[in-house]
Amino acid sequence: MEGSKLQPYALLLAVFIFTAGMILSTFKVADSIIAVKGNNNITVTGSAKQQIKSDLIVWQGTYSRQAATTEEAYNLLIKDKEIVAKYLKQKGIDTKLYTVSSIYTMPLYETNYNGMTTNNIIAYRLSQTVEIRSDKIDDITQLSRDVTELIQQGLDFQSNMPQYYYTKIADLKVSMLAEATKDAKMRAEQISTNTGSKIGKLKYAKMGVFQITPLYSTDVSDSGINDTSSLDKEITAVVTCSFEVK
């Protein structure tokens, strides 16, 4: 009798445990569905490339003189400055088209028999730098190669490598970021199509660094590259986008 009285209670307890288990499992499934929906985005990287031709050249050349005193070196340097100005004028470069730096003075010290530098000044070396900024790329490039002809006139002249720039880079970056974003969306759509889903609105976008490199270069840098050694360049824009997936 006592066993039969306990049987309904045991059955009731079993039903309660089963029901509670079902409720808990339902909550767990719901939680997992919410977690999936909360992270249902796709993140892709898009890029855009464009070839550009520099429209500004910057060239520098330095001439120097060395003498026992600063006065003597200065007088020689002034004469060299006149020769440089005359040479540039012959090449069609007016004085208004270039700048000349202030004079840089460097004392030269005597070296003893042990190869150690002493405090005894034996001469002074004075130098000046002439700089040209121009949109006449070909003319100044050729000048940078020919200007060492001044050595034949007794000058100690050093011509630096020209630097090439593109002055409309700011405007170009805006359009290239738009192209990179389109590329990112296209990649996201291709991926989503393979999974049977659709791309929704843009949730997040982060612009990467620009890489301005010589043509066909594969160099990249986390901080970006801004090549000035080449006339023809390639600019690459990168953007990381996150889209909602429906």
GROMACS .gro file of N, CA and C in nm, residues 41-157:
model
  351
   41ASN      N    1   2.779   3.868  -3.955
   41ASN     CA    2   2.839   3.965  -4.044
   41ASN      C    3   2.951   3.899  -4.123
   42ILE      N    4   2.989   3.961  -4.231
   42ILE     CA    5   3.103   3.913  -4.309
   42ILE      C    6   3.201   4.028  -4.329
   43THR      N    7   3.326   4.001  -4.303
   43THR     CA    8   3.430   4.104  -4.314
   43THR      C    9   3.526   4.068  -4.426
   44VAL      N   10   3.545   4.161  -4.519
   44VAL     CA   11   3.632   4.137  -4.635
   44VAL      C   12   3.722   4.258  -4.657
   45THR      N   13   3.828   4.237  -4.732
   45THR     CA   14   3.920   4.344  -4.768
   45THR      C   15   3.913   4.369  -4.918
   46GLY      N   16   3.893   4.495  -4.954
   46GLY     CA   17   3.889   4.532  -5.094
   46GLY      C   18   4.007   4.621  -5.129
   47SER      N   19   4.044   4.624  -5.256
   47SER     CA   20   4.158   4.704  -5.297
   47SER      C   21   4.133   4.766  -5.433
   48ALA      N   22   4.209   4.870  -5.463
   48ALA     CA   23   4.202   4.937  -5.593
   48ALA      C   24   4.342   4.982  -5.630
   49LYS      N   25   4.377   4.969  -5.757
   49LYS     CA   26   4.509   5.009  -5.806
   49LYS      C   27   4.494   5.106  -5.922
   50GLN      N   28   4.589   5.195  -5.933
   50GLN     CA   29   4.589   5.288  -6.046
   50GLN      C   30   4.732   5.334  -6.075
   51GLN      N   31   4.765   5.340  -6.202
   51GLN     CA   32   4.897   5.390  -6.242
   51GLN      C   33   4.891   5.542  -6.257
   52ILE      N   34   4.994   5.608  -6.208
   52ILE     CA   35   5.000   5.754  -6.215
   52ILE      C   36   5.137   5.798  -6.267
   53LYS      N   37   5.141   5.916  -6.323
   53LYS     CA   38   5.266   5.974  -6.372
   53LYS      C   39   5.293   6.102  -6.293
   54SER      N   40   5.411   6.114  -6.240
   54SER     CA   41   5.446   6.230  -6.156
   54SER      C   42   5.430   6.360  -6.235
   55ASP      N   43   5.386   6.465  -6.165
   55ASP     CA   44   5.369   6.595  -6.229
   55ASP      C   45   5.454   6.704  -6.164
   56LEU      N   46   5.542   6.664  -6.072
   56LEU     CA   47   5.632   6.760  -6.007
   56LEU      C   48   5.767   6.693  -5.983
   57ILE      N   49   5.873   6.765  -6.017
   57ILE     CA   50   6.008   6.716  -5.992
   57ILE      C   51   6.079   6.812  -5.898
   58VAL      N   52   6.152   6.757  -5.803
   58VAL     CA   53   6.234   6.836  -5.711
   58VAL      C   54   6.377   6.786  -5.723
   59TRP      N   55   6.466   6.877  -5.758
   59TRP     CA   56   6.607   6.840  -5.777
   59TRP      C   57   6.697   6.933  -5.695
   60GLN      N   58   6.801   6.876  -5.638
   60GLN     CA   59   6.899   6.953  -5.563
   60GLN      C   60   7.040   6.920  -5.609
   61GLY      N   61   7.122   7.024  -5.612
   61GLY     CA   62   7.265   7.008  -5.643
   61GLY      C   63   7.346   7.090  -5.543
   62THR      N   64   7.461   7.039  -5.504
   62THR     CA   65   7.542   7.105  -5.401
   62THR      C   66   7.683   7.133  -5.454
   63TYR      N   67   7.729   7.253  -5.432
   63TYR     CA   68   7.867   7.289  -5.468
   63TYR      C   69   7.942   7.330  -5.341
   64SER      N   70   8.070   7.296  -5.336
   64SER     CA   71   8.149   7.316  -5.214
   64SER      C   72   8.286   7.374  -5.245
   65ARG      N   73   8.343   7.438  -5.143
   65ARG     CA   74   8.480   7.489  -5.152
   65ARG      C   75   8.550   7.466  -5.018
   66GLN      N   76   8.677   7.438  -5.025
   66GLN     CA   77   8.757   7.413  -4.905
   66GLN      C   78   8.880   7.502  -4.906
   67ALA      N   79   8.910   7.564  -4.791
   67ALA     CA   80   9.026   7.652  -4.781
   67ALA      C   81   9.073   7.658  -4.636
   68ALA      N   82   9.189   7.719  -4.617
   68ALA     CA   83   9.249   7.724  -4.483
   68ALA      C   84   9.169   7.814  -4.389
   69THR      N   85   9.104   7.917  -4.446
   69THR     CA   86   9.022   8.007  -4.364
   69THR      C   87   8.880   8.013  -4.421
   70THR      N   88   8.786   8.052  -4.335
   70THR     CA   89   8.647   8.063  -4.379
   70THR      C   90   8.632   8.175  -4.482
   71GLU      N   91   8.708   8.281  -4.467
   71GLU     CA   92   8.700   8.393  -4.561
   71GLU      C   93   8.741   8.351  -4.701
   72GLU      N   94   8.852   8.277  -4.708
   72GLU     CA   95   8.900   8.231  -4.838
   72GLU      C   96   8.801   8.134  -4.902
   73ALA      N   97   8.746   8.043  -4.822
   73ALA     CA   98   8.649   7.946  -4.875
   73ALA      C   99   8.522   8.018  -4.920
   74TYR      N  100   8.482   8.121  -4.845
   74TYR     CA  101   8.363   8.197  -4.879
   74TYR      C  102   8.379   8.269  -5.014
   75ASN      N  103   8.492   8.332  -5.035
   75ASN     CA  104   8.516   8.404  -5.160
   75ASN      C  105   8.514   8.309  -5.280
   76LEU      N  106   8.569   8.190  -5.261
   76LEU     CA  107   8.568   8.092  -5.369
   76LEU      C  108   8.425   8.043  -5.396
   77LEU      N  109   8.348   8.028  -5.288
   77LEU     CA  110   8.210   7.978  -5.302
   77LEU      C  111   8.122   8.080  -5.374
   78ILE      N  112   8.144   8.208  -5.348
   78ILE     CA  113   8.065   8.313  -5.414
   78ILE      C  114   8.090   8.310  -5.565
   79LYS      N  115   8.213   8.287  -5.603
   79LYS     CA  116   8.245   8.277  -5.747
   79LYS      C  117   8.177   8.156  -5.809
   80ASP      N  118   8.175   8.046  -5.733
   80ASP     CA  119   8.109   7.925  -5.783
   80ASP      C  120   7.959   7.949  -5.799
   81LYS      N  121   7.901   8.023  -5.708
   81LYS     CA  122   7.758   8.053  -5.715
   81LYS      C  123   7.726   8.128  -5.845
   82GLU      N  124   7.811   8.219  -5.883
   82GLU     CA  125   7.792   8.295  -6.007
   82GLU      C  126   7.802   8.204  -6.129
   83ILE      N  127   7.896   8.110  -6.123
   83ILE     CA  128   7.913   8.015  -6.234
   83ILE      C  129   7.790   7.927  -6.247
   84VAL      N  130   7.737   7.880  -6.134
   84VAL     CA  131   7.617   7.796  -6.134
   84VAL      C  132   7.498   7.873  -6.191
   85ALA      N  133   7.482   7.999  -6.149
   85ALA     CA  134   7.371   8.081  -6.198
   85ALA      C  135   7.381   8.102  -6.349
   86LYS      N  136   7.500   8.125  -6.397
   86LYS     CA  137   7.521   8.144  -6.541
   86LYS      C  138   7.489   8.016  -6.617
   87TYR      N  139   7.531   7.903  -6.562
   87TYR     CA  140   7.507   7.775  -6.627
   87TYR      C  141   7.356   7.746  -6.635
   88LEU      N  142   7.284   7.769  -6.525
   88LEU     CA  143   7.140   7.744  -6.522
   88LEU      C  144   7.066   7.836  -6.620
   89LYS      N  145   7.113   7.958  -6.631
   89LYS     CA  146   7.051   8.053  -6.724
   89LYS      C  147   7.068   8.005  -6.868
   90GLN      N  148   7.185   7.950  -6.897
   90GLN     CA  149   7.209   7.896  -7.030
   90GLN      C  150   7.117   7.778  -7.060
   91LYS      N  151   7.076   7.709  -6.955
   91LYS     CA  152   6.986   7.595  -6.970
   91LYS      C  153   6.839   7.637  -6.966
   92GLY      N  154   6.813   7.767  -6.961
   92GLY     CA  155   6.677   7.816  -6.962
   92GLY      C  156   6.612   7.824  -6.825
   93ILE      N  157   6.694   7.817  -6.719
   93ILE     CA  158   6.641   7.823  -6.583
   93ILE      C  159   6.668   7.962  -6.526
   94ASP      N  160   6.563   8.041  -6.511
   94ASP     CA  161   6.576   8.175  -6.455
   94ASP      C  162   6.599   8.168  -6.304
   95THR      N  163   6.660   8.273  -6.249
   95THR     CA  164   6.689   8.274  -6.105
   95THR      C  165   6.563   8.265  -6.020
   96LYS      N  166   6.447   8.305  -6.076
   96LYS     CA  167   6.322   8.298  -6.001
   96LYS      C  168   6.270   8.155  -5.987
   97LEU      N  169   6.325   8.065  -6.066
   97LEU     CA  170   6.276   7.928  -6.068
   97LEU      C  171   6.352   7.835  -5.974
   98TYR      N  172   6.452   7.885  -5.905
   98TYR     CA  173   6.526   7.801  -5.811
   98TYR      C  174   6.563   7.881  -5.687
   99THR      N  175   6.596   7.808  -5.581
   99THR     CA  176   6.637   7.870  -5.456
   99THR      C  177   6.777   7.821  -5.419
  100VAL      N  178   6.848   7.906  -5.346
  100VAL     CA  179   6.982   7.870  -5.299
  100VAL      C  180   6.982   7.876  -5.146
  101SER      N  181   7.032   7.771  -5.085
  101SER     CA  182   7.030   7.761  -4.939
  101SER      C  183   7.133   7.854  -4.877
  102SER      N  184   7.126   7.868  -4.746
  102SER     CA  185   7.231   7.939  -4.675
  102SER      C  186   7.359   7.857  -4.678
  103ILE      N  187   7.470   7.919  -4.646
  103ILE     CA  188   7.600   7.851  -4.653
  103ILE      C  189   7.619   7.762  -4.530
  104TYR      N  190   7.658   7.641  -4.556
  104TYR     CA  191   7.687   7.545  -4.449
  104TYR      C  192   7.838   7.537  -4.430
  105THR      N  193   7.884   7.557  -4.308
  105THR     CA  194   8.027   7.556  -4.278
  105THR      C  195   8.064   7.435  -4.194
  106MET      N  196   8.168   7.364  -4.237
  106MET     CA  197   8.214   7.246  -4.164
  106MET      C  198   8.365   7.254  -4.144
  107PRO      N  199   8.411   7.263  -4.019
  107PRO     CA  200   8.555   7.263  -3.994
  107PRO      C  201   8.614   7.124  -4.015
  108LEU      N  202   8.734   7.119  -4.067
  108LEU     CA  203   8.805   6.993  -4.089
  108LEU      C  204   8.921   6.984  -3.991
  109TYR      N  205   8.928   6.872  -3.920
  109TYR     CA  206   9.026   6.858  -3.813
  109TYR      C  207   9.143   6.769  -3.855
  110GLU      N  208   9.257   6.799  -3.797
  110GLU     CA  209   9.378   6.722  -3.827
  110GLU      C  210   9.368   6.582  -3.765
  111THR      N  211   9.426   6.486  -3.835
  111THR     CA  212   9.430   6.348  -3.787
  111THR      C  213   9.574   6.313  -3.752
  112ASN      N  214   9.598   6.257  -3.631
  112ASN     CA  215   9.734   6.224  -3.590
  112ASN      C  216   9.780   6.091  -3.649
  113TYR      N  217   9.899   6.050  -3.615
  113TYR     CA  218   9.958   5.930  -3.675
  113TYR      C  219   9.886   5.802  -3.633
  114ASN      N  220   9.806   5.809  -3.528
  114ASN     CA  221   9.727   5.693  -3.486
  114ASN      C  222   9.590   5.687  -3.556
  115GLY      N  223   9.565   5.784  -3.642
  115GLY     CA  224   9.436   5.787  -3.711
  115GLY      C  225   9.326   5.850  -3.629
  116MET      N  226   9.362   5.913  -3.517
  116MET     CA  227   9.264   5.977  -3.431
  116MET      C  228   9.250   6.125  -3.466
  117THR      N  229   9.127   6.175  -3.461
  117THR     CA  230   9.101   6.316  -3.492
  117THR      C  231   9.141   6.403  -3.373
  118THR      N  232   9.214   6.510  -3.404
  118THR     CA  233   9.256   6.603  -3.299
  118THR      C  234   9.163   6.725  -3.297
  119ASN      N  235   9.190   6.818  -3.209
  119ASN     CA  236   9.113   6.942  -3.200
  119ASN      C  237   9.171   7.053  -3.287
  120ASN      N  238   9.273   7.020  -3.365
  120ASN     CA  239   9.341   7.120  -3.447
  120ASN      C  240   9.270   7.134  -3.582
  121ILE      N  241   9.213   7.252  -3.608
  121ILE     CA  242   9.143   7.277  -3.735
  121ILE      C  243   9.246   7.310  -3.843
  122ILE      N  244   9.242   7.235  -3.954
  122ILE     CA  245   9.338   7.257  -4.062
  122ILE      C  246   9.273   7.324  -4.184
  123ALA      N  247   9.138   7.322  -4.192
  123ALA     CA  248   9.070   7.384  -4.306
  123ALA      C  249   8.921   7.396  -4.276
  124TYR      N  250   8.854   7.467  -4.366
  124TYR     CA  251   8.708   7.483  -4.356
  124TYR      C  252   8.646   7.447  -4.491
  125ARG      N  253   8.534   7.376  -4.483
  125ARG     CA  254   8.462   7.338  -4.605
  125ARG      C  255   8.325   7.405  -4.602
  126LEU      N  256   8.299   7.489  -4.701
  126LEU     CA  257   8.173   7.560  -4.712
  126LEU      C  258   8.095   7.506  -4.832
  127SER      N  259   7.964   7.498  -4.817
  127SER     CA  260   7.882   7.445  -4.926
  127SER      C  261   7.746   7.514  -4.931
  128GLN      N  262   7.687   7.513  -5.049
  128GLN     CA  263   7.553   7.565  -5.071
  128GLN      C  264   7.476   7.469  -5.162
  129THR      N  265   7.345   7.469  -5.144
  129THR     CA  266   7.260   7.379  -5.223
  129THR      C  267   7.161   7.460  -5.305
  130VAL      N  268   7.152   7.427  -5.434
  130VAL     CA  269   7.054   7.489  -5.522
  130VAL      C  270   6.941   7.388  -5.543
  131GLU      N  271   6.816   7.436  -5.535
  131GLU     CA  272   6.700   7.347  -5.548
  131GLU      C  273   6.604   7.402  -5.653
  132ILE      N  274   6.556   7.310  -5.736
  132ILE     CA  275   6.457   7.345  -5.840
  132ILE      C  276   6.333   7.261  -5.820
  133ARG      N  277   6.217   7.326  -5.818
  133ARG     CA  278   6.086   7.259  -5.817
  133ARG      C  279   6.014   7.300  -5.944
  134SER      N  280   5.976   7.202  -6.024
  134SER     CA  281   5.920   7.236  -6.154
  134SER      C  282   5.825   7.126  -6.203
  135ASP      N  283   5.733   7.168  -6.292
  135ASP     CA  284   5.646   7.070  -6.358
  135ASP      C  285   5.705   7.026  -6.493
  136LYS      N  286   5.819   7.081  -6.526
  136LYS     CA  287   5.889   7.041  -6.650
  136LYS      C  288   5.977   6.921  -6.619
  137ILE      N  289   5.912   6.807  -6.609
  137ILE     CA  290   5.978   6.685  -6.563
  137ILE      C  291   6.098   6.648  -6.648
  138ASP      N  292   6.077   6.640  -6.779
  138ASP     CA  293   6.184   6.592  -6.869
  138ASP      C  294   6.304   6.688  -6.869
  139ASP      N  295   6.276   6.819  -6.870
  139ASP     CA  296   6.384   6.917  -6.877
  139ASP      C  297   6.473   6.911  -6.752
  140ILE      N  298   6.411   6.905  -6.635
  140ILE     CA  299   6.489   6.905  -6.511
  140ILE      C  300   6.558   6.770  -6.489
  141THR      N  301   6.495   6.663  -6.535
  141THR     CA  302   6.561   6.532  -6.527
  141THR      C  303   6.689   6.534  -6.609
  142GLN      N  304   6.681   6.589  -6.728
  142GLN     CA  305   6.800   6.598  -6.813
  142GLN      C  306   6.904   6.690  -6.751
  143LEU      N  307   6.859   6.801  -6.691
  143LEU     CA  308   6.951   6.893  -6.625
  143LEU      C  309   7.027   6.823  -6.512
  144SER      N  310   6.958   6.741  -6.436
  144SER     CA  311   7.022   6.672  -6.324
  144SER      C  312   7.136   6.580  -6.370
  145ARG      N  313   7.127   6.536  -6.496
  145ARG     CA  314   7.231   6.450  -6.552
  145ARG      C  315   7.347   6.530  -6.613
  146ASP      N  316   7.309   6.645  -6.670
  146ASP     CA  317   7.411   6.725  -6.741
  146ASP      C  318   7.488   6.820  -6.652
  147VAL      N  319   7.430   6.854  -6.535
  147VAL     CA  320   7.487   6.962  -6.455
  147VAL      C  321   7.627   6.932  -6.403
  148THR      N  322   7.666   6.807  -6.399
  148THR     CA  323   7.803   6.775  -6.355
  148THR      C  324   7.907   6.823  -6.455
  149GLU      N  325   7.862   6.880  -6.566
  149GLU     CA  326   7.954   6.946  -6.660
  149GLU      C  327   8.028   7.059  -6.589
  150LEU      N  328   7.969   7.109  -6.482
  150LEU     CA  329   8.032   7.217  -6.406
  150LEU      C  330   8.166   7.173  -6.346
  151ILE      N  331   8.185   7.045  -6.332
  151ILE     CA  332   8.314   6.995  -6.280
  151ILE      C  333   8.427   7.034  -6.374
  152GLN      N  334   8.395   7.040  -6.504
  152GLN     CA  335   8.495   7.079  -6.603
  152GLN      C  336   8.536   7.226  -6.588
  153GLN      N  337   8.453   7.303  -6.517
  153GLN     CA  338   8.485   7.443  -6.491
  153GLN      C  339   8.550   7.462  -6.355
  154GLY      N  340   8.590   7.353  -6.292
  154GLY     CA  341   8.664   7.360  -6.167
  154GLY      C  342   8.578   7.355  -6.042
  155LEU      N  343   8.448   7.328  -6.057
  155LEU     CA  344   8.360   7.323  -5.940
  155LEU      C  345   8.357   7.183  -5.879
  156ASP      N  346   8.347   7.182  -5.748
  156ASP     CA  347   8.321   7.057  -5.677
  156ASP      C  348   8.168   7.049  -5.663
  157PHE      N  349   8.105   6.984  -5.761
  157PHE     CA  350   7.958   6.986  -5.769
  157PHE      C  351   7.903   6.843  -5.762
   0.00000   0.00000   0.00000
